[in-house]
Coordinates of C-alpha atoms in Angstrom, one line a residue:
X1 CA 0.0 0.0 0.0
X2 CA 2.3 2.8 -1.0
X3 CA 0.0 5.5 -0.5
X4 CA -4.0 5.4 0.5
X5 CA -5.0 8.0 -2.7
X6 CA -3.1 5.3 -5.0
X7 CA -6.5 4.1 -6.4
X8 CA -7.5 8.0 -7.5
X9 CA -3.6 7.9 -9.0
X10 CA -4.2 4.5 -11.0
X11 CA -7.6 5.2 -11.9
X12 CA -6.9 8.9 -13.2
X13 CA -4.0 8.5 -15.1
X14 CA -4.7 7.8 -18.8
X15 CA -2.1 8.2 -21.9
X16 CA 0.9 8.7 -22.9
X17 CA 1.9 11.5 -25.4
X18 CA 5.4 12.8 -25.8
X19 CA 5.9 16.2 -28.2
X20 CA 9.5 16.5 -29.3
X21 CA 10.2 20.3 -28.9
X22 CA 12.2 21.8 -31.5
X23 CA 14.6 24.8 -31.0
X24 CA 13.9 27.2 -33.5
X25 CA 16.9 28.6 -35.9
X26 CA 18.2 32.4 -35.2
X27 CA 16.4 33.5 -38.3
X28 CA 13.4 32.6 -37.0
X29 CA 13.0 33.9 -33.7
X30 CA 12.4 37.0 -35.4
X31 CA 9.2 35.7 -37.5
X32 CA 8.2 33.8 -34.0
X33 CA 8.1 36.6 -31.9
X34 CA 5.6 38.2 -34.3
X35 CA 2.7 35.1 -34.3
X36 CA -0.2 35.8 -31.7
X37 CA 0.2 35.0 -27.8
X38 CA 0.1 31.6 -26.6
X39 CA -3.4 30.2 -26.6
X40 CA -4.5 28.0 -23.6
X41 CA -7.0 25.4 -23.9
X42 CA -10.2 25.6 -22.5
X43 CA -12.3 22.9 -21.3
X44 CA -16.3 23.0 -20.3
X45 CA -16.5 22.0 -16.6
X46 CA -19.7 20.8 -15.0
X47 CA -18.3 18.3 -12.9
X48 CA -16.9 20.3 -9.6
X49 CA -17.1 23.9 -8.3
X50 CA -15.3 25.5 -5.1
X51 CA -16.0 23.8 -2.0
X52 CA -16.4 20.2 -3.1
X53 CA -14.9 17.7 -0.8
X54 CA -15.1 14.1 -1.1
X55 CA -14.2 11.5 2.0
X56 CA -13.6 7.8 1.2
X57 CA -12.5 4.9 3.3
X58 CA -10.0 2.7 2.6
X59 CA -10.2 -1.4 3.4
X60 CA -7.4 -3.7 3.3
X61 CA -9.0 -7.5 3.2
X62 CA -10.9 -7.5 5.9
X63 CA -9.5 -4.7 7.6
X64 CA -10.5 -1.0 8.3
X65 CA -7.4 0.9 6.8
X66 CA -7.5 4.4 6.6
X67 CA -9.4 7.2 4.7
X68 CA -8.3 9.5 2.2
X69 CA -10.1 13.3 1.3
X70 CA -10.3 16.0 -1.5
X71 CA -11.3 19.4 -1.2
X72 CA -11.5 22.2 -3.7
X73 CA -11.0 25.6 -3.0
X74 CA -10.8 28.7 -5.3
X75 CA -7.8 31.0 -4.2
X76 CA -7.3 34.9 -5.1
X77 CA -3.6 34.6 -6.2
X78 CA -3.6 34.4 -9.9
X79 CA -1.0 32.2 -12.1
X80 CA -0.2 34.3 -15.2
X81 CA -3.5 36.3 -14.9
X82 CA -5.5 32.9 -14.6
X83 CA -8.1 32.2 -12.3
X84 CA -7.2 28.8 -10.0
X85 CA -8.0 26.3 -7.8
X86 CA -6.6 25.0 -4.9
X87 CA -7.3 20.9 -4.9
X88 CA -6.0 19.1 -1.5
X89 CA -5.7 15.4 -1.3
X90 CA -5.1 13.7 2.2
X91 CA -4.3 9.8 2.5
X92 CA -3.9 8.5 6.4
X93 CA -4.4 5.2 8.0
X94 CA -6.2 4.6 11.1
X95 CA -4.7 4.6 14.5
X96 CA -5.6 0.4 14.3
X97 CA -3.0 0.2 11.1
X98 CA -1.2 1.9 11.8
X99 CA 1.2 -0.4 13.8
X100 CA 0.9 -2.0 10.5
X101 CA 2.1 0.3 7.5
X102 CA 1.6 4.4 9.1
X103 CA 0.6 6.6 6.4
X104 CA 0.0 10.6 6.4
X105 CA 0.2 12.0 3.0
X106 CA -0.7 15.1 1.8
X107 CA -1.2 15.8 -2.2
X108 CA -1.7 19.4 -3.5
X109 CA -2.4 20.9 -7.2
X110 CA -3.1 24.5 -8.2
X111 CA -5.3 23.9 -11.2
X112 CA -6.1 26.2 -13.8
X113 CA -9.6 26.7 -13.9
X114 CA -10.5 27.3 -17.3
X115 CA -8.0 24.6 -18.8
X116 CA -8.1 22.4 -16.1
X117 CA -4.7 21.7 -15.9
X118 CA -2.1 22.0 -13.0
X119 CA 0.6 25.2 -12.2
X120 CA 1.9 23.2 -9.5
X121 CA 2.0 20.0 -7.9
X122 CA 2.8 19.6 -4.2
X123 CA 3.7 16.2 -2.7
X124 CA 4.5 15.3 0.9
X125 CA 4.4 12.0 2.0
X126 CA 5.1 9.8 4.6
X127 CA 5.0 6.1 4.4
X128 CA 6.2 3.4 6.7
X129 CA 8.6 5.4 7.4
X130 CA 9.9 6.4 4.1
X131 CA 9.1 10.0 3.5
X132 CA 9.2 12.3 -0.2
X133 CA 9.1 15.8 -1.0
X134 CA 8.3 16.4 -4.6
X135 CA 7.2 20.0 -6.1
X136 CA 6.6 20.1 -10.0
X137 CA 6.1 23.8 -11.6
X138 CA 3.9 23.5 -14.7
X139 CA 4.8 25.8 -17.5
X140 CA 1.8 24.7 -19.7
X141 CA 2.8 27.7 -22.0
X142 CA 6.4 26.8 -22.6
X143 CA 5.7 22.9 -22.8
X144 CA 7.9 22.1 -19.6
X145 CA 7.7 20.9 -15.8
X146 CA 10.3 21.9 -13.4
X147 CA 11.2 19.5 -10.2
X148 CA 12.0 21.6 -7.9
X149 CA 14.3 19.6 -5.6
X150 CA 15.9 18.7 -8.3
X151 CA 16.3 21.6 -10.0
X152 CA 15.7 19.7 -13.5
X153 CA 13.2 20.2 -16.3
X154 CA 11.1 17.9 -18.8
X155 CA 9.6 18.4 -21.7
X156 CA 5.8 18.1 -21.8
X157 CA 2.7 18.5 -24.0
X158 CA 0.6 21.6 -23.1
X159 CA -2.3 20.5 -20.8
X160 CA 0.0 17.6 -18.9
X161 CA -2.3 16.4 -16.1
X162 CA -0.3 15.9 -12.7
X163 CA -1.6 13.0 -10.2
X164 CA -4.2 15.1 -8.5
X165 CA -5.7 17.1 -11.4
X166 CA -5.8 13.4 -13.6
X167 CA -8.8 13.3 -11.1
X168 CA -10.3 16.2 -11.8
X169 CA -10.1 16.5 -16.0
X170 CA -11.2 12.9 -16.2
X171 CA -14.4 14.0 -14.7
X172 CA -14.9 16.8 -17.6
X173 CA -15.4 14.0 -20.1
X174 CA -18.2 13.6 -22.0
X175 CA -19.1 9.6 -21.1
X176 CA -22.7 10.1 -22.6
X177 CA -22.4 8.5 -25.3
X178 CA -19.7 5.3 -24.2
X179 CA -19.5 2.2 -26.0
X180 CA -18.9 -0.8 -24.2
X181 CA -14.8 -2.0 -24.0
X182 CA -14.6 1.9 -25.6
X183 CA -10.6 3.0 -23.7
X184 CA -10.3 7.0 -22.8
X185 CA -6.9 8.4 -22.9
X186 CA -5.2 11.9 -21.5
X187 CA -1.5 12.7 -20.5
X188 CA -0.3 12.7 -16.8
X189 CA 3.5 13.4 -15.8
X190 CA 4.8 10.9 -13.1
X191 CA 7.9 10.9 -11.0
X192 CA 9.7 12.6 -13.7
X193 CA 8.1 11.2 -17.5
X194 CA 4.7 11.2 -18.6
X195 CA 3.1 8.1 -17.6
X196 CA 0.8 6.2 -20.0
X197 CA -3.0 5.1 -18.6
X198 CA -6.2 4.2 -20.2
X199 CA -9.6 3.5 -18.4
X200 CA -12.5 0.9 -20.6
X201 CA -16.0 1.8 -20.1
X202 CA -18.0 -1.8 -19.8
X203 CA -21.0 -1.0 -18.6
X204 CA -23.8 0.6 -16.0
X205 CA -24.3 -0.8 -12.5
X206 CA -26.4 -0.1 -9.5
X207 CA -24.1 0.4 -6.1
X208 CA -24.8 0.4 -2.6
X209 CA -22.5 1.8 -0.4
X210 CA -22.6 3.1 3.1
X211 CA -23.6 7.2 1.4
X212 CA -26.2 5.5 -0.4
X213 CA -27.3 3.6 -3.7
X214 CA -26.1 4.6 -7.1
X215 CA -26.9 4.6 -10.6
X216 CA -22.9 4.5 -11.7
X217 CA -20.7 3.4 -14.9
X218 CA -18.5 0.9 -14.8
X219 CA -14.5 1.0 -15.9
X220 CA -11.7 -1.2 -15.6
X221 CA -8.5 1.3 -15.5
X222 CA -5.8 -0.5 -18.0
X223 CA -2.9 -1.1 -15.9
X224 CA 0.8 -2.9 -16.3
X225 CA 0.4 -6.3 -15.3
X226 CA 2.5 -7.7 -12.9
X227 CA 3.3 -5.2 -11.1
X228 CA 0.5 -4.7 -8.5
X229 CA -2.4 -6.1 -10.4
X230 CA -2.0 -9.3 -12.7
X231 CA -4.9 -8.3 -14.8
X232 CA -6.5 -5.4 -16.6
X233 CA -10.0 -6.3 -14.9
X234 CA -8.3 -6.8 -11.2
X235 CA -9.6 -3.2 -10.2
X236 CA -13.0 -1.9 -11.5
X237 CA -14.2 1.5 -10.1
X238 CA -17.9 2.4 -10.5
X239 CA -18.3 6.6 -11.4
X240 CA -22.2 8.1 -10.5
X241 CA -23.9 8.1 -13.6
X242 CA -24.3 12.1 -13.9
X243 CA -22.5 15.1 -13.9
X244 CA -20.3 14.7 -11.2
X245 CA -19.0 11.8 -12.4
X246 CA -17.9 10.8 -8.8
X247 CA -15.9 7.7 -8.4
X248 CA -18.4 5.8 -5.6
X249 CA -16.4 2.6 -5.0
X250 CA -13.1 1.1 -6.0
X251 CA -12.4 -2.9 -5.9
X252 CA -9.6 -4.0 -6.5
X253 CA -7.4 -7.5 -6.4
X254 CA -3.7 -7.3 -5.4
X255 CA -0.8 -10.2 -5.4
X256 CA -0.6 -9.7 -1.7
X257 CA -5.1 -9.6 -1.0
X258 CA -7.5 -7.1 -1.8
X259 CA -8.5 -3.1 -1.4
X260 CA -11.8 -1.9 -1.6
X261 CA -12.1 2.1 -1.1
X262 CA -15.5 3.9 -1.1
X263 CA -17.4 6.8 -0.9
X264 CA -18.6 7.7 2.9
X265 CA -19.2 11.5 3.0
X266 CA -19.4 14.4 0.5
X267 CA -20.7 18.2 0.5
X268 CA -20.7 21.1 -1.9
X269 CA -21.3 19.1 -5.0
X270 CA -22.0 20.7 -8.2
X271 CA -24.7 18.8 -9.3
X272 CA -27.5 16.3 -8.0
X273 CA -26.2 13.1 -7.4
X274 CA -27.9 9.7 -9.3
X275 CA -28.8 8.5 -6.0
X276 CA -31.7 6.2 -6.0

């Protein structure tokens, strides 16, 4: 269990697509400088609004792990004259585990709120006693992420997804009209690359958790066998069938047992919830 937000992480990281950036010749600099401003994208957002948070717990076999939370927040600082919010992610086990595996993480993004993309990404963790700082500056206009720590850069397509905000675009896709086995894609950068995921759609399900019963769609995240799942279908997550597009449960078989995570408490939503 390297982290109690690791089934968001899995879930919301989708595809892989690296742009080779060329350097321009002297010559051209000159006509460059002349084309129009950079041009973010934009993407239509229904999903979430400031003040959202979102509480799940966390099961290990039979046992009550921990719980994990995300809250949205709109901030007045502006990046680059851009309007942005303020996403917090918090992963801890319970006092009962944590003799076990003790986890206390803390995952922040700063995410433009017209192009739903990250600024900054913000990670401190602290896991069975191995603990990691990691801060990644976005520069979605210039194609590059900064690690901090580091003090090295990567090159990047514009609207890179970090593992916070993968959470947050996936639920500004249009599922409406899904095909069954149908695989969505997007670009998330990693622990330094740009990691390649894919979710299938296969199908609608009712769930009944402890918040309730749900009309939700059902997707197996496509993940690398062997690692901590041996197949693609080892964890399905079930998303409320509306605009929130919530993820409501997670199951999901490891070598070493089995995690379940699932919804238990939420507030400020944007939209009704396809509770029946």
């Amino acid at each position: 269990m390297r982290n109690l937000i690791s089934l968001f992480s899995i879930f919301f990281f989708f595809a892989f697509s690296v742009t080779a950036i060329a350097q321009p010749e002297e010559k051209e600099k000159e006509v460059l400088s002349t084309e129009k401003p950079f041009e973010f994208r934009k993407v239509e957002n229904k999903a979430f609004k400031d003040g959202e948070f979102l509480k799940y717990k966390l099961a290990y076999g039979i046992m009550n792990a921990g719980e994990a939370t995300l809250e949205v927040k709109k901030v007045k600082k502006k990046i680059q004259d851009r309007e942005i919010l303020h996403i917090i992610g918090r992963g801890y086990s319970v006092s009962a585990f944590d003799w076990f595996f003790k986890v206390r993480d803390k995952y922040e993004t700063y995410l433009d709120e017209e192009g739903i993309f990250p600024w900054l990404f913000v990670r401190r963790i602290e896991e069975g006693g191995y603990k990691k700082e990691q801060d990644y500056k976005f520069f979605q206009n210039e194609e590059k992420v900064e690690y901090v720590q580091k003090k090295v850069e990567y090159k990047v397509p514009h609207g890179v997804q970090d593992m916070i905000s993968s959470f947050y675009y996936a639920r500004t896709i249009d599922f409406s009209n899904a095909k069954k086995n149908q695989v969505y894609e997007f670009d998330s950068f990693v622990d330094g690359e740009i990691y390649p995921i894919k979710i299938k759609y296969v199908g609608t399900k009712t769930i009944r958790v402890d918040a309730g019963k749900f009309e939700c769609m059902v997707f197996h995240p496509v993940v690398q066998e062997g690692r901590v799942f041996k197949n693609d279908d080892d964890l399905t997550v079930y998303i409320t069938k509306d605009e929130n597009k919530i993820p409501i449960l997670a199951r999901a078989k490891v070598l070493v047992g089995s995690i379940r995570m699932e919804l238990i408490d939420y507030k400020n939503l944007a939209n009704p919830m396809a509770k029946r």
